[in-house]
Amino acid sequence: MRENDILEKEEIFSKVLRAGRRTYFFDVRATKADDYYITITESKKFTEEDGSFHFKKHKIYLYKEDFTAFSEILEEMTSYVLNHKGEEVISERHQKDFKKEYTTERVAVSPEAIPHVSSFTDIEFDDI
């Protein structure tokens, strides 16, 4: 049996949220012991210069023992954002008719102002 066949059998309930270039998948799945958990997957579409495209996916697994704390923190964080910034989307990049305007102004930056990042490694969530 293929791995995809196993995953399809585990899905119990699903919802999809399409949000521009991002799509969020909310899935209830079953463990081998027939207990339920949730996966939340963010899929983001990237278009190459040649017109081809690929998707990057990030997934989190949320288990029942964490539901209460997770939803409390999520509610607290969303309330904080809405109370401090409102529901209006401020970033014009998210507007459908957004066209980036380029300026020719140059700003001098001293080398000390640029953080040193030589210890950073480029990894994907799938690598973890």
mmCIF file of C-alpha atoms in Angstrom:
data_model
loop_
_atom_site.group_PDB
_atom_site.id
_atom_site.type_symbol
_atom_site.label_atom_id
_atom_site.label_comp_id
_atom_site.label_asym_id
_atom_site.label_seq_id
_atom_site.Cartn_x
_atom_site.Cartn_y
_atom_site.Cartn_z
ATOM 1 C CA MET A 1 0.000 0.000 0.000
ATOM 2 C CA ARG A 2 1.349 3.413 -0.952
ATOM 3 C CA GLU A 3 1.976 6.109 1.677
ATOM 4 C CA ASN A 4 -0.627 8.417 0.059
ATOM 5 C CA ASP A 5 -3.271 5.680 0.408
ATOM 6 C CA ILE A 6 -2.543 5.470 4.125
ATOM 7 C CA LEU A 7 -2.747 9.255 4.539
ATOM 8 C CA GLU A 8 -6.055 9.419 2.660
ATOM 9 C CA LYS A 9 -7.573 6.838 5.011
ATOM 10 C CA GLU A 10 -6.463 8.881 8.030
ATOM 11 C CA GLU A 11 -8.368 12.026 6.965
ATOM 12 C CA ILE A 12 -11.632 12.295 8.880
ATOM 13 C CA PHE A 13 -12.736 15.893 8.302
ATOM 14 C CA SER A 14 -11.197 18.727 6.247
ATOM 15 C CA LYS A 15 -11.638 22.441 5.579
ATOM 16 C CA VAL A 16 -9.726 24.679 3.142
ATOM 17 C CA LEU A 17 -9.051 28.412 3.406
ATOM 18 C CA ARG A 18 -7.787 30.065 0.219
ATOM 19 C CA ALA A 19 -5.978 33.339 0.928
ATOM 20 C CA GLY A 20 -4.231 34.789 -2.131
ATOM 21 C CA ARG A 21 -1.030 32.866 -2.857
ATOM 22 C CA ARG A 22 -1.531 30.867 0.323
ATOM 23 C CA THR A 23 -3.910 28.033 0.988
ATOM 24 C CA TYR A 24 -4.506 26.652 4.473
ATOM 25 C CA PHE A 25 -5.656 23.075 4.937
ATOM 26 C CA PHE A 26 -7.228 22.065 8.249
ATOM 27 C CA ASP A 27 -7.508 18.292 8.581
ATOM 28 C CA VAL A 28 -8.726 15.996 11.319
ATOM 29 C CA ARG A 29 -6.765 12.755 11.106
ATOM 30 C CA ALA A 30 -6.690 9.510 13.025
ATOM 31 C CA THR A 31 -3.765 7.898 14.768
ATOM 32 C CA LYS A 32 -3.120 4.154 14.533
ATOM 33 C CA ALA A 33 -4.942 3.876 17.873
ATOM 34 C CA ASP A 34 -7.950 5.620 16.249
ATOM 35 C CA ASP A 35 -7.560 8.815 18.289
ATOM 36 C CA TYR A 36 -7.932 12.160 16.510
ATOM 37 C CA TYR A 37 -5.524 15.047 15.995
ATOM 38 C CA ILE A 38 -5.418 18.108 13.715
ATOM 39 C CA THR A 39 -2.944 19.059 11.028
ATOM 40 C CA ILE A 40 -2.741 22.611 9.732
ATOM 41 C CA THR A 41 -0.874 22.968 6.435
ATOM 42 C CA GLU A 42 0.124 26.218 4.789
ATOM 43 C CA SER A 43 0.760 25.826 1.062
ATOM 44 C CA LYS A 44 2.270 28.805 -0.742
ATOM 45 C CA LYS A 45 2.570 29.068 -4.521
ATOM 46 C CA PHE A 46 5.799 30.385 -6.034
ATOM 47 C CA THR A 47 5.996 31.255 -9.742
ATOM 48 C CA GLU A 48 9.317 31.019 -11.561
ATOM 49 C CA GLU A 49 10.447 33.445 -14.281
ATOM 50 C CA ASP A 50 9.726 30.831 -16.961
ATOM 51 C CA GLY A 51 6.080 30.595 -15.857
ATOM 52 C CA SER A 52 6.427 27.291 -14.043
ATOM 53 C CA PHE A 53 5.481 27.145 -10.401
ATOM 54 C CA HIS A 54 6.021 25.119 -7.246
ATOM 55 C CA PHE A 55 4.488 24.998 -3.789
ATOM 56 C CA LYS A 56 6.179 25.198 -0.409
ATOM 57 C CA LYS A 57 4.311 23.542 2.416
ATOM 58 C CA HIS A 58 4.600 23.915 6.158
ATOM 59 C CA LYS A 59 2.637 21.682 8.475
ATOM 60 C CA ILE A 60 1.921 21.626 12.194
ATOM 61 C CA TYR A 61 0.397 18.782 14.151
ATOM 62 C CA LEU A 62 -1.942 19.644 16.989
ATOM 63 C CA TYR A 63 -2.896 16.981 19.516
ATOM 64 C CA LYS A 64 -5.930 16.958 21.815
ATOM 65 C CA GLU A 65 -3.918 17.560 24.961
ATOM 66 C CA ASP A 66 -2.793 20.907 23.479
ATOM 67 C CA PHE A 67 -6.165 22.121 22.092
ATOM 68 C CA THR A 68 -7.173 24.267 25.068
ATOM 69 C CA ALA A 69 -3.835 26.063 25.491
ATOM 70 C CA PHE A 70 -3.424 26.467 21.716
ATOM 71 C CA SER A 71 -6.882 27.985 21.227
ATOM 72 C CA GLU A 72 -6.465 30.276 24.264
ATOM 73 C CA ILE A 73 -3.162 31.625 22.945
ATOM 74 C CA LEU A 74 -4.508 31.929 19.388
ATOM 75 C CA GLU A 75 -7.528 33.873 20.678
ATOM 76 C CA GLU A 76 -5.270 36.105 22.795
ATOM 77 C CA MET A 77 -2.943 36.817 19.869
ATOM 78 C CA THR A 78 -5.717 37.517 17.336
ATOM 79 C CA SER A 79 -7.539 39.764 19.821
ATOM 80 C CA TYR A 80 -4.310 41.655 20.494
ATOM 81 C CA VAL A 81 -3.723 42.293 16.785
ATOM 82 C CA LEU A 82 -7.340 43.317 16.109
ATOM 83 C CA ASN A 83 -7.494 45.553 19.208
ATOM 84 C CA HIS A 84 -4.240 47.313 18.318
ATOM 85 C CA LYS A 85 -4.489 47.453 14.512
ATOM 86 C CA GLY A 86 -8.132 46.755 13.656
ATOM 87 C CA GLU A 87 -9.386 44.499 10.879
ATOM 88 C CA GLU A 88 -8.277 46.690 7.973
ATOM 89 C CA VAL A 89 -5.318 45.250 6.055
ATOM 90 C CA ILE A 90 -2.633 47.903 6.249
ATOM 91 C CA SER A 91 -0.103 46.381 3.859
ATOM 92 C CA GLU A 92 -0.882 47.603 0.359
ATOM 93 C CA ARG A 93 0.961 44.552 -0.989
ATOM 94 C CA HIS A 94 -2.163 42.552 -0.153
ATOM 95 C CA GLN A 95 -4.390 44.716 -2.346
ATOM 96 C CA LYS A 96 -5.320 43.150 -5.699
ATOM 97 C CA ASP A 97 -4.298 46.248 -7.695
ATOM 98 C CA PHE A 98 -0.983 46.777 -5.860
ATOM 99 C CA LYS A 99 1.866 47.966 -8.086
ATOM 100 C CA LYS A 100 5.201 48.444 -6.415
ATOM 101 C CA GLU A 101 6.663 51.886 -6.951
ATOM 102 C CA TYR A 102 10.423 52.103 -6.969
ATOM 103 C CA THR A 103 12.277 55.100 -5.631
ATOM 104 C CA THR A 104 15.791 56.112 -6.541
ATOM 105 C CA GLU A 105 16.647 57.464 -3.095
ATOM 106 C CA ARG A 106 19.750 55.845 -1.633
ATOM 107 C CA VAL A 107 20.455 55.482 2.034
ATOM 108 C CA ALA A 108 23.941 55.038 3.470
ATOM 109 C CA VAL A 109 24.251 52.202 5.978
ATOM 110 C CA SER A 110 27.342 51.603 8.040
ATOM 111 C CA PRO A 111 28.735 48.036 8.089
ATOM 112 C CA GLU A 112 28.211 47.933 11.868
ATOM 113 C CA ALA A 113 24.448 48.299 11.344
ATOM 114 C CA ILE A 114 24.224 45.083 9.316
ATOM 115 C CA PRO A 115 23.873 41.985 11.521
ATOM 116 C CA HIS A 116 26.401 39.210 11.060
ATOM 117 C CA VAL A 117 24.622 35.982 10.067
ATOM 118 C CA SER A 118 27.387 33.545 9.185
ATOM 119 C CA SER A 119 26.020 30.941 11.612
ATOM 120 C CA PHE A 120 22.616 30.799 9.893
ATOM 121 C CA THR A 121 21.831 27.637 7.963
ATOM 122 C CA ASP A 122 19.247 27.426 5.209
ATOM 123 C CA ILE A 123 16.890 24.588 6.103
ATOM 124 C CA GLU A 124 13.310 23.777 5.229
ATOM 125 C CA PHE A 125 10.678 22.673 7.733
ATOM 126 C CA ASP A 126 10.550 19.363 5.860
ATOM 127 C CA ASP A 127 14.221 18.816 6.794
ATOM 128 C CA ILE A 128 13.430 18.865 10.520
#
